[in-house]
Amino acid sequence: LHTESILRNEIVEIGKRLYSKDFVASNDGNISVRISENELLITPTGVSKGFMTADQILKVDMDGNLITGFMKPTSEMKMHLKVYSCRSDVKAVVHAHPPTATGFAVAGYSFDKITLPEVIFNLGKIELTEYGTPTTEQVPAAVEKKVRDCDALLLANHGALTLGKNLMDAYYKMETLEAVAKITLVTKILGKENVLSDSETGQLYEIRRKMQAYNPLCTNCGNCANASETEKV
Ligand SMILES: [Zn+2]
């Protein structure tokens, strides 16, 4: 329970950072962390993440049933549950609407050309999902199709989703994603974009694999030290 209260406070802190950095407006965004095999802490619906308190955060099981809490969980809980069911290595999920990254998601832009090393180092890659009506099963279904080998997703016409091995890891990936989107926007304005070559991106993936510790929970993400030679990008 000591750990749980630390994690509740960490969610509150990340909510404040998301709000102060304009990554969310009004009551947008949601945060969750896996605290055991079958338990999750998740943010409530209808609360600004900038003004959330630790007691407002809910504990639910992996089917979304309420364990403790007096509020309703985020309407996007199904999206979080889907991520955890697809990725046993993921322990925390952050969803926000950072304006520049979301702009790219509205434009239907996929970051398939690598221009910045931190995309590979920090995120693996950035995937663009199909549009789904918020709160419906369409959103987790769209996420499921792309979530298996990346830690950052742009949700078409909606926002962004980042995944991490802990809360700060997931949050920092949101910062990286928005920073990459801002820099990419500037290169679009400048009208020139030097894309890294296949051999340059190959070297970056090689370094990423060496940097990542062996993860016993990973079955076959393709990005960590568990990946075999033949699976390398
Ligand atoms: Zn959203």
Coordinates of N, CA and C and ligand atoms in Angstrom, one line a residue, residues 24 27-30 74-76 79 95-97 134 139 155 158-160, ligand 1:
V24 N -2.7 18.8 -22.4 CA -4.2 18.5 -22.3 C -4.9 19.8 -22.0
N27 N -10.7 18.7 -19.3 CA -10.6 17.4 -18.6 C -9.9 16.4 -19.4
D28 N -9.3 16.8 -20.5 CA -8.7 15.8 -21.5 C -7.6 14.9 -20.8
G29 N -7.3 13.8 -21.4 CA -6.2 13.0 -21.1 C -6.5 12.0 -20.0
N30 N -5.6 11.0 -19.9 CA -5.8 10.0 -18.8 C -4.5 9.2 -18.6
T74 N -11.9 7.0 -16.3 CA -11.8 7.6 -17.6 C -12.6 6.8 -18.6
S75 N -13.3 7.6 -19.5 CA -14.1 6.9 -20.5 C -13.2 6.2 -21.6
E76 N -11.9 6.4 -21.5 CA -11.0 5.7 -22.4 C -10.3 4.6 -21.7
M79 N -9.1 1.5 -23.8 CA -7.9 1.7 -24.5 C -6.7 1.3 -23.7
H95 N -2.1 9.1 -21.9 CA -2.8 9.6 -23.1 C -3.1 11.1 -22.9
A96 N -2.7 11.8 -24.0 CA -2.9 13.3 -23.9 C -3.1 13.8 -25.4
H97 N -3.4 15.1 -25.5 CA -3.6 15.7 -26.8 C -2.6 16.8 -27.0
P134 N -14.2 8.3 -30.0 CA -13.8 8.2 -28.6 C -14.9 7.5 -27.7
V139 N -11.7 2.5 -30.6 CA -10.4 3.0 -30.2 C -9.4 1.9 -29.8
L155 N -3.1 8.8 -32.4 CA -4.5 8.4 -32.6 C -5.1 9.3 -33.6
H158 N -7.4 12.6 -33.0 CA -7.7 12.6 -31.6 C -6.5 13.0 -30.7
G159 N -5.4 12.3 -30.7 CA -4.3 12.6 -29.7 C -3.2 11.6 -29.8
A160 N -2.6 11.4 -28.6 CA -1.4 10.6 -28.6 C -1.4 9.7 -27.4
Ligands
ZN1 ZN -8.3 11.7 -25.7

